[in-house]
Short mmCIF file of C-alpha atoms and ligand atoms in Angstrom, two decimals:
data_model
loop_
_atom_site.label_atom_id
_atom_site.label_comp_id
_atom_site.label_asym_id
_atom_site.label_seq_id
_atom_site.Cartn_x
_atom_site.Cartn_y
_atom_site.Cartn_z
CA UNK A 1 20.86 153.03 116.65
CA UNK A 2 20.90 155.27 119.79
CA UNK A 3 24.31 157.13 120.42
CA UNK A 4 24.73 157.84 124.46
CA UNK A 5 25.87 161.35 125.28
CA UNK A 6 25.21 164.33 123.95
CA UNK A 7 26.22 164.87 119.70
CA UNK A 8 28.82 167.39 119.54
CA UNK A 9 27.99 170.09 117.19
CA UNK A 10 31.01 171.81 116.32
CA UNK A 11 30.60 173.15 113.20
CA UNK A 12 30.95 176.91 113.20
CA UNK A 13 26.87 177.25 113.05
CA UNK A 14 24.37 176.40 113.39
CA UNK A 15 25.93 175.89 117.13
CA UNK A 16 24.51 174.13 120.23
CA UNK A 17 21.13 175.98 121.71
CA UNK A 18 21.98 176.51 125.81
CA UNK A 19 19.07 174.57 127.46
CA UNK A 20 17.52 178.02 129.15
CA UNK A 21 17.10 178.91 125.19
CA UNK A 22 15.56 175.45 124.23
CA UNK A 23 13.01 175.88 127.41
CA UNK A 24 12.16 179.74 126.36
CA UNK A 25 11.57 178.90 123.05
CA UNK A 26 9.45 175.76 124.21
CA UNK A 27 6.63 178.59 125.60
CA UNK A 28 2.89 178.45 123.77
CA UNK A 29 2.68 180.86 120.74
CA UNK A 30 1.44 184.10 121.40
CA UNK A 31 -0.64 186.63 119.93
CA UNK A 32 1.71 188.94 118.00
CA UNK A 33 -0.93 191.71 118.56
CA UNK A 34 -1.51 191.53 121.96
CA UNK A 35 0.33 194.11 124.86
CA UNK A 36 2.67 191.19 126.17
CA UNK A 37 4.00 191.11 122.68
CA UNK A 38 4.82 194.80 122.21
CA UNK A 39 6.77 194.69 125.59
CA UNK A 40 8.88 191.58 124.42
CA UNK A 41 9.09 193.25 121.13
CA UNK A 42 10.79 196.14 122.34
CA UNK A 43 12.43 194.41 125.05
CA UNK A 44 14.54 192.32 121.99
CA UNK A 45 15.13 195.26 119.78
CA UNK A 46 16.64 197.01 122.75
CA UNK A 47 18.88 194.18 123.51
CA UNK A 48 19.91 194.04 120.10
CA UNK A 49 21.19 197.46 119.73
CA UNK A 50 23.37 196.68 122.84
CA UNK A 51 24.79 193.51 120.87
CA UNK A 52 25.14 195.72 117.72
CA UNK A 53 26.22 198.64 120.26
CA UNK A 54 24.69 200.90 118.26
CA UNK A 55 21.49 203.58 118.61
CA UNK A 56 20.06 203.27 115.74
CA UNK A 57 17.42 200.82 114.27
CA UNK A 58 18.21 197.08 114.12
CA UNK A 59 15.26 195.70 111.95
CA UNK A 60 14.67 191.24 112.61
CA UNK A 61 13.69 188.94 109.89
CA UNK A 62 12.71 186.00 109.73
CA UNK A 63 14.71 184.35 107.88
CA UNK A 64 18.60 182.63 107.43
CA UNK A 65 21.38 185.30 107.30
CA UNK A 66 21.06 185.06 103.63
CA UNK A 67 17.77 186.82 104.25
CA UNK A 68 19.70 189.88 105.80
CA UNK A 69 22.13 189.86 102.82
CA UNK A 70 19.22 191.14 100.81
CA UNK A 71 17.83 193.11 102.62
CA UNK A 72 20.99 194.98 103.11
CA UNK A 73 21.40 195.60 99.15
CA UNK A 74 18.02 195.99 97.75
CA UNK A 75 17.53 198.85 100.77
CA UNK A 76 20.57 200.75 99.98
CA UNK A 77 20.56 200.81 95.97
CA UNK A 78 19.64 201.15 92.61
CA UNK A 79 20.00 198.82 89.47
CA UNK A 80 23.22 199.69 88.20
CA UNK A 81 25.23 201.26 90.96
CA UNK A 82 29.02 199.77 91.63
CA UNK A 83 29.69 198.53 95.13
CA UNK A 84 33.26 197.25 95.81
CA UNK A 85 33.47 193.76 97.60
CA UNK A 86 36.38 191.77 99.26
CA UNK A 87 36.76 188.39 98.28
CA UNK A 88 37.67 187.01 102.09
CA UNK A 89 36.10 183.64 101.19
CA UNK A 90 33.05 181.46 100.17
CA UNK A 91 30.78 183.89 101.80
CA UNK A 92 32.03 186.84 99.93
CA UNK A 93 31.50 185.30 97.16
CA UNK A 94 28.06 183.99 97.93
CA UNK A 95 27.48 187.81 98.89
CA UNK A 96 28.93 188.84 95.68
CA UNK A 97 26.91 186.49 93.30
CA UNK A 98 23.77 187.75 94.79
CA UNK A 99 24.90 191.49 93.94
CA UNK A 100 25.26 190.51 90.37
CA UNK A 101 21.93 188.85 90.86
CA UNK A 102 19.79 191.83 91.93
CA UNK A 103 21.36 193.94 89.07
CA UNK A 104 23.97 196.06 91.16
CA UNK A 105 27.78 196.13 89.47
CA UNK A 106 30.26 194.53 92.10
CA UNK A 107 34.13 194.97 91.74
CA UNK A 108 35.27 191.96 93.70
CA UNK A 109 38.40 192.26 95.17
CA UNK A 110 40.33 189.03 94.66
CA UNK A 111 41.76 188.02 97.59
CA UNK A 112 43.93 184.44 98.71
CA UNK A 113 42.03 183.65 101.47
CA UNK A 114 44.29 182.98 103.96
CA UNK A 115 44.22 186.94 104.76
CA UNK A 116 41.88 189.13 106.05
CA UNK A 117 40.95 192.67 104.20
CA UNK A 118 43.79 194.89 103.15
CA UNK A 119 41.86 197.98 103.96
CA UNK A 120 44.66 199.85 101.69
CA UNK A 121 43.82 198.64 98.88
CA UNK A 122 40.07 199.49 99.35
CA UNK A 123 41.40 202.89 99.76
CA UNK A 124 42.86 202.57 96.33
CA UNK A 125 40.21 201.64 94.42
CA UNK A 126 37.77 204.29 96.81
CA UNK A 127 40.58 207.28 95.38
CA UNK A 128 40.69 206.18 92.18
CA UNK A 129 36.65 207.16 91.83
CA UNK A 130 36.42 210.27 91.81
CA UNK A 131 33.12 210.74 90.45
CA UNK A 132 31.74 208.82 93.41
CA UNK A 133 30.02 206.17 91.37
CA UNK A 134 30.47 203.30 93.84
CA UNK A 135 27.91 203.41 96.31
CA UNK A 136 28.86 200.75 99.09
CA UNK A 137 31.82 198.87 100.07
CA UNK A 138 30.46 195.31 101.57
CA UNK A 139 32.97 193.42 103.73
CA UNK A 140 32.69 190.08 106.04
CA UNK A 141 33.71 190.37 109.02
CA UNK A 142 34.57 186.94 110.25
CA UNK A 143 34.75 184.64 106.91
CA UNK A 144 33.53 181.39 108.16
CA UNK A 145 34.92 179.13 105.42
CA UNK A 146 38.45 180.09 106.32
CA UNK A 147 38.67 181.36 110.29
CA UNK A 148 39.86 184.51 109.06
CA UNK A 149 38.47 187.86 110.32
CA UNK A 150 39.30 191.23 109.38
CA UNK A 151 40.09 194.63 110.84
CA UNK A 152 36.27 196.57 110.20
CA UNK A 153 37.86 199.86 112.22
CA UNK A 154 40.66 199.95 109.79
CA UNK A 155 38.25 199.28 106.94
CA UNK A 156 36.19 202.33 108.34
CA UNK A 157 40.08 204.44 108.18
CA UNK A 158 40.31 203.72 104.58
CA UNK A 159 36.85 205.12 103.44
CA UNK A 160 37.53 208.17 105.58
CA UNK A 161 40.84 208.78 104.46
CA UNK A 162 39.59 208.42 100.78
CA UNK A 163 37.13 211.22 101.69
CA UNK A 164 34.42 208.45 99.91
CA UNK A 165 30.71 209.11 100.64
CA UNK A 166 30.71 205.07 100.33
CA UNK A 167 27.94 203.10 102.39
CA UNK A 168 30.20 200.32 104.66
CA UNK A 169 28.30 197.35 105.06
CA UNK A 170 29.44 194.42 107.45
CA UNK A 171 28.03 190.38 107.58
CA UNK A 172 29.07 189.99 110.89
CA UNK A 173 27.09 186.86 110.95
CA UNK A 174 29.93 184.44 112.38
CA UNK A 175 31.27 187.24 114.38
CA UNK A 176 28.24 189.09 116.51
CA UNK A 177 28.14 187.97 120.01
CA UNK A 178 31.70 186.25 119.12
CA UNK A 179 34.59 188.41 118.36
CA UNK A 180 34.60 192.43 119.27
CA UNK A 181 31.91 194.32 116.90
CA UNK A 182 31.34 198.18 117.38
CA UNK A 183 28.33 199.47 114.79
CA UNK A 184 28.42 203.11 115.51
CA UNK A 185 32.30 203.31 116.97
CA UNK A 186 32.80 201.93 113.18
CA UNK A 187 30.69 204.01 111.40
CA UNK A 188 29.14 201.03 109.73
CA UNK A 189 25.95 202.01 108.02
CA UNK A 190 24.65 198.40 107.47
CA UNK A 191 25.09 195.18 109.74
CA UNK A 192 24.29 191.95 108.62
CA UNK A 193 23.56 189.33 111.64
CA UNK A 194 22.11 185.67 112.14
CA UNK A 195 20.93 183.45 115.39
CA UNK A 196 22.19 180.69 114.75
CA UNK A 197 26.11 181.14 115.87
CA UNK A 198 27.19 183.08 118.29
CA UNK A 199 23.90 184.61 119.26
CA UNK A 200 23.00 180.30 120.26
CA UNK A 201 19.62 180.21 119.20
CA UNK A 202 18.91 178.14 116.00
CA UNK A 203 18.69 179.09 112.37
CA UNK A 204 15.38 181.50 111.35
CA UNK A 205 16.47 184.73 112.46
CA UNK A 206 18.68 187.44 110.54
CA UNK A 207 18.96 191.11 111.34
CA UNK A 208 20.04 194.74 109.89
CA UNK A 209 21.05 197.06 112.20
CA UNK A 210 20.98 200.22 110.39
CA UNK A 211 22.66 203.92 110.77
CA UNK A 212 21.19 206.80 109.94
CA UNK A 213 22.99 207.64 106.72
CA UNK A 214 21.59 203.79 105.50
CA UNK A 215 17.92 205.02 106.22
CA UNK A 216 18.33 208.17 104.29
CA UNK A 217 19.50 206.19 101.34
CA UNK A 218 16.88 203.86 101.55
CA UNK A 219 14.86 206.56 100.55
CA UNK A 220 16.19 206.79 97.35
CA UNK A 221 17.20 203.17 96.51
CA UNK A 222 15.55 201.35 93.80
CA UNK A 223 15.76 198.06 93.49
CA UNK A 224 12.84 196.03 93.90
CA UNK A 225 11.84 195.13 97.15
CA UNK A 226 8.76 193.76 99.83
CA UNK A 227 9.29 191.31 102.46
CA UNK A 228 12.60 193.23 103.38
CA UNK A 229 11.81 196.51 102.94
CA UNK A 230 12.95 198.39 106.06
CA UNK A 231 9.95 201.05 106.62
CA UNK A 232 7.29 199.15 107.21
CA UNK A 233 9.34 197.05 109.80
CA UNK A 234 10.72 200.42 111.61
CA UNK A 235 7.42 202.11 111.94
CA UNK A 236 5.49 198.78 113.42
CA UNK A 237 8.75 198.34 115.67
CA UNK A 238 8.69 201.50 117.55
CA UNK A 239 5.87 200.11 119.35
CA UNK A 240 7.25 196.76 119.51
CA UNK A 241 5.45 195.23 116.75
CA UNK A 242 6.11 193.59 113.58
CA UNK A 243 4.59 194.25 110.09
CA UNK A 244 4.00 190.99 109.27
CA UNK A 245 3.88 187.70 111.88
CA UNK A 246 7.51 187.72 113.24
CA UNK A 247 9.57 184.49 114.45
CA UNK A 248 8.00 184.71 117.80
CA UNK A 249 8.78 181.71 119.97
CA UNK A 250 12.35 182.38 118.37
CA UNK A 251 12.07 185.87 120.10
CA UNK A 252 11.62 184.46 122.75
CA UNK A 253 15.04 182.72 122.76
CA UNK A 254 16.46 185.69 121.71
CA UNK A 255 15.26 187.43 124.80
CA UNK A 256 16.46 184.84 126.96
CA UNK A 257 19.94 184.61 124.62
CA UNK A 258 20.51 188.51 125.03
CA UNK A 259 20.29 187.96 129.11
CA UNK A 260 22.33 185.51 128.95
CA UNK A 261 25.11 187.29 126.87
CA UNK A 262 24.73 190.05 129.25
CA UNK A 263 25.10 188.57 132.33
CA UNK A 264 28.48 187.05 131.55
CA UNK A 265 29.09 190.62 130.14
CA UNK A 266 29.81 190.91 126.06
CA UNK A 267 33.78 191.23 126.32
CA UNK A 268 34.13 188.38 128.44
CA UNK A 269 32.06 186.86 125.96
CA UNK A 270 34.75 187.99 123.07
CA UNK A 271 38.12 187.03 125.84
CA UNK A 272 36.51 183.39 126.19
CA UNK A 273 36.03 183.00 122.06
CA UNK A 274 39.51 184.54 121.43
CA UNK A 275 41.23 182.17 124.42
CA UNK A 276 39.59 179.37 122.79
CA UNK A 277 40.72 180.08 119.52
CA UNK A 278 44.28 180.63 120.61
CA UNK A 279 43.94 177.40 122.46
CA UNK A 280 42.75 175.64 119.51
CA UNK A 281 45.70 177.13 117.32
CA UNK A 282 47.87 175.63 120.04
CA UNK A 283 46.67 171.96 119.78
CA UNK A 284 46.72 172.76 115.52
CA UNK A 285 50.48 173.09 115.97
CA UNK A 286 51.48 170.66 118.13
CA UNK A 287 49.78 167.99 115.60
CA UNK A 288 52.02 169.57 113.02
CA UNK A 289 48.89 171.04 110.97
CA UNK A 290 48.46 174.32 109.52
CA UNK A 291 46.12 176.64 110.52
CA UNK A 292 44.80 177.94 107.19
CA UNK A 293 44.68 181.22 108.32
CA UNK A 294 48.43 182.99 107.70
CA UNK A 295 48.23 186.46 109.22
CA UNK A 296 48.41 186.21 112.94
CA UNK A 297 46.09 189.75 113.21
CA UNK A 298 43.42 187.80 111.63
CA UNK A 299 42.76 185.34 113.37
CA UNK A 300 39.31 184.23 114.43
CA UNK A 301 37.63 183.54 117.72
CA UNK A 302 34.95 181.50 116.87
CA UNK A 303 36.37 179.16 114.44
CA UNK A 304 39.35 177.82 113.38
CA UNK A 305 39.89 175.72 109.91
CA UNK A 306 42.54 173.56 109.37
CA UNK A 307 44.67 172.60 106.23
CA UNK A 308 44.72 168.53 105.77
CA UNK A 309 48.60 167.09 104.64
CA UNK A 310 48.89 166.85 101.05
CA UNK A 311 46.60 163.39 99.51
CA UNK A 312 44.81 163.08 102.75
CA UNK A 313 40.98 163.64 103.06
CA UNK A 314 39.67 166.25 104.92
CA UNK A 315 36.11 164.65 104.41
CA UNK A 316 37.41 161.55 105.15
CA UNK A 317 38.84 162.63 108.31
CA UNK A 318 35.53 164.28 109.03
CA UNK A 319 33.30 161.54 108.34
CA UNK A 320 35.75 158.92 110.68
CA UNK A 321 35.04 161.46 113.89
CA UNK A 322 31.40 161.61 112.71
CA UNK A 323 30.94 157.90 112.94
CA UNK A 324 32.92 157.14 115.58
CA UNK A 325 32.77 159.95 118.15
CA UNK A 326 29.23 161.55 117.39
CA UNK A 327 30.88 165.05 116.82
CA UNK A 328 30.41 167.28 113.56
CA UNK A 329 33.24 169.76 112.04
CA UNK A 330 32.68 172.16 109.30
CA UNK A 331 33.57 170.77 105.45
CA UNK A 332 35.93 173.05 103.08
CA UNK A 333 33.79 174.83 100.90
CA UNK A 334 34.06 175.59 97.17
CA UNK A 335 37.79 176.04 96.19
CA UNK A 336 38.93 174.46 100.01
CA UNK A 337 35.92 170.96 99.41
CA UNK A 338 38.30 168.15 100.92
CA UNK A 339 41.11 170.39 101.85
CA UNK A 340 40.27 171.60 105.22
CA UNK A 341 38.13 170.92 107.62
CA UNK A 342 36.57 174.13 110.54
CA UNK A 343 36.49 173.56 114.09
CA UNK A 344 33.73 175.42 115.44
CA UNK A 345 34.51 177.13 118.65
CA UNK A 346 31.15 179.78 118.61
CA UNK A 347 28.56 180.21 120.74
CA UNK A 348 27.75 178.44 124.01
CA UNK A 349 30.94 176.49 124.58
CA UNK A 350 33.49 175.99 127.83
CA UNK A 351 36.94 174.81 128.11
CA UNK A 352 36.29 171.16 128.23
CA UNK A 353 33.66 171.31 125.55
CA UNK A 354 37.04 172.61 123.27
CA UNK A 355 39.22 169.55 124.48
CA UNK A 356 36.29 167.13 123.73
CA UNK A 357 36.75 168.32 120.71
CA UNK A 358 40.64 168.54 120.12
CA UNK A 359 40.23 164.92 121.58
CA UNK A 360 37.70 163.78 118.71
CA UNK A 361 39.88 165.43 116.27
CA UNK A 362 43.28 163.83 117.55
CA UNK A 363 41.80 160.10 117.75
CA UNK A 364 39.76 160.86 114.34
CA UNK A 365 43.77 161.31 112.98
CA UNK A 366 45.32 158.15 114.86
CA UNK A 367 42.58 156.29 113.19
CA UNK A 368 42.75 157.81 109.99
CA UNK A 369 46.56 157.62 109.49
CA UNK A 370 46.99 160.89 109.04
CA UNK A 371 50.25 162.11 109.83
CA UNK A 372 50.46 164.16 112.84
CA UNK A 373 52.39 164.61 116.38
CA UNK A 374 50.82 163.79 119.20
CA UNK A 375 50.29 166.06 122.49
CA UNK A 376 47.92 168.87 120.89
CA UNK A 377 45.21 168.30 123.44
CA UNK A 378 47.80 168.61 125.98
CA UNK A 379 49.23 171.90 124.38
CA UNK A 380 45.64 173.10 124.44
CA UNK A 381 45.22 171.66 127.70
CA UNK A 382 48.11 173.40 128.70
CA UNK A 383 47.14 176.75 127.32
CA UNK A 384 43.52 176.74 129.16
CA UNK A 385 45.30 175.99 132.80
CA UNK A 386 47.78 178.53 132.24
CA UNK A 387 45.42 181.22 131.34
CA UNK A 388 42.49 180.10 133.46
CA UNK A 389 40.70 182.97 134.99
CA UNK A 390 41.68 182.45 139.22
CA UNK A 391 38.48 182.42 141.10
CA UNK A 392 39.07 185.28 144.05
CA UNK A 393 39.15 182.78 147.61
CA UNK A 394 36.69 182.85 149.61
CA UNK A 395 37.99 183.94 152.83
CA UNK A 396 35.74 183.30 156.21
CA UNK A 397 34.20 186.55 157.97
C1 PLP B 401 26.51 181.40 108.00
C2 PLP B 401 26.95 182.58 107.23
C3 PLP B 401 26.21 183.13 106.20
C4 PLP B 401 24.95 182.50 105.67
O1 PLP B 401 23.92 182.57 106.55
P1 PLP B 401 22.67 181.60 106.41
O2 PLP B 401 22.05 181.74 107.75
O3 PLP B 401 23.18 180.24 106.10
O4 PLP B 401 21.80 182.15 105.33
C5 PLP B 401 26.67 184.29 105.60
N1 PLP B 401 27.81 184.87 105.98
C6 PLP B 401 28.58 184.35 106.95
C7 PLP B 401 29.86 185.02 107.32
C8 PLP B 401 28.18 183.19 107.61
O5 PLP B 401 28.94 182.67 108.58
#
């Protein structure tokens, strides 16, 4: 049966594709060998080290951010080395399992979930080794099963104050193009990005951007690898080209998506994701939820998850707004199935596209019986007038 209206997709990724990206992307295939290739080649791997703000190589895959994972591991190591993890959430974990899977030795540490990293205690474990034996410490930036996102510059303190030779690697893929990200100001030596959230293009494209210090160890590493394998990609991409047939009418998106980013300028980009967070967080309280997140210096900008009152159905809840209202919200995952439920806030997305959604989310509780408060679209409604940016007046010549 036809629904009227746009669906609202407000899960925190994939995340609604601006129209300009959906008409780029809607361009005839061309030859990946031909000179107007090589220009738009280079013209997206330029643009990308501006998103990553760093000067180094960014390599593009195509493939789901999963993709990038890999490539991040099996170019950095050997069977056998340690690498310390941070258990932030689902996607740690996901990132963990698939370190035990390609024969590195992970020391996950456990975390609650409702914080972000606790870059001292990465310290700890980095002093404790003196021998140097673990070879990467592999953090998320902004864990998307929880709306928590953690302090990468202070992560970057630890390692340095531990004097560890340590690799830092970063998923930022909830996070780039969303919340403040700084490759080389960080020293990060491997980033881990995807299209489909904040960068608003859809899923099939994953990235590494890489510093030197990852390059020289990919030298070295050994673990088995092909498709990803970094040195074939960074040789074909100094002239713009790609080893093998690249994504190419979702470079083209890119192009257009990187433009776009630009001209609204990237830290406006990360003041509008934070505002809307905050406003989100407002409308969370005023129902007389909680915001699963606990430590105010972690919260995220481009999602926020919610904890569900004990014996009521986050699913449930989810499913009612589905039905009724035509929107989508992110599902708990793992430990948090049926417990919470993520509001999306990524990607191409304006104040009234955020109380469209608080307004879904308050009549999906009325009709649920959930208990709740009224008035948190008006306390987020509230919180976007008050902190609206004043357009300068226009005054006559
Ligand atoms: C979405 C996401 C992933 C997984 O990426 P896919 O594109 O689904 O492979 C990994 N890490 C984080 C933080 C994510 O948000």
């Amino acid at each position: 049966m036809r629904k009227a209206g746009r669906h609202f997709l407000q899960i925190p990724g994939p995340t609604n594709v601006p129209d300009r990206v959906l008409r780029a992307i809607d361009n005839p295939t061309m030859d990946h060998r031909s000179p107007e290739f090589g220009r738009l080649g280079r013209r997206v791997l330029e643009g990308m080290q501006r998103v990553f703000r760093c000067a180094g190589p960014v390599v593009i895959f195509p493939a789901s951010g999963t993709g990038a994972w890999e490539a991040a591991l099996v170019n950095t190591l050997s069977p056998g080395d340690q690498v310390l993890m941070y258990e932030t959430g689902h996607f740690a974990q996901l990132w963990h399992k698939m370190a035990l899977r390609l024969g590195v030795e992970p020391t996950f540490i456990e975390g609650d979930w409702r914080h972000g990293v606790d870059a001292a205690r990465i310290e700890e474990r980095l002093r404790a080794d003196k021998s140097h034996a673990i070879k990467a410490v592999c953090v998320v930036h902004n864990e998307t099963s929880t709306g928590v996102a953690s302090r990468i510059d202070r992560v970057r303190q630890a390692i340095d104050a531990a004097g560890h030779p340590a690799l830092l690697m970063v998923d930022t893929i909830s996070s780039l193009a969303s919340i403040d990200y700084r490759h080389d100001a960080w020293g990060v030596d491997v980033t881990v990005g995807g299209s489909q959230k904040g960068l608003m293009l859809p899923p099939g494209l994953s990235f590494n951007a890489l510093s030197t210090k990852a390059i020289e160890a990919s030298k070295s590493a050994k673990l088995t690898r092909s498709f990803w394998h970094w040195e074939e990609m960074i040789a074909a991409n100094q002239t713009g080209y790609f080893p093998y047939t690249p994504a190419t009418n979702l470079l083209y998106g890119l192009a257009e998506a990187i433009d776009m980013l630009e001209n609204e300028g990237l830290d406006a980009v990360f003041d509008r994701h934070a505002r809307h967070g905050a406003a989100a967080r407002k409308a969370v309280e005023a129902w007389g939820l909680e915001v699963f997140c606990t430590n105010e210096e972690h919260y995220s900008g481009s999602l926020t998850a919610v904890l569900m009152p004990e014996g009521h159905s986050a699913d449930g809840l989810r499913r009612t707004i589905h039905e009724t209202f035509d929107m989508s919200l992110g599902n708990g995952l793992s430990k948090l199935a049926d417990r919470v439920f993520r509001i999306g806030h990524l990607g191409d997305f304006n104040d009234l596209m955020l109380l469209g959604t608080l307004s879904g989310i308050e009549m999906g509780l009325q009709l649920r019986g959930v208990p709740h408060h009224k008035g948190g679209v008006q306390a987020a409604l509230d919180h976007l007038a008050q902190t609206a940016a004043k357009q300068p007046e226009v005054r006559a010549a």
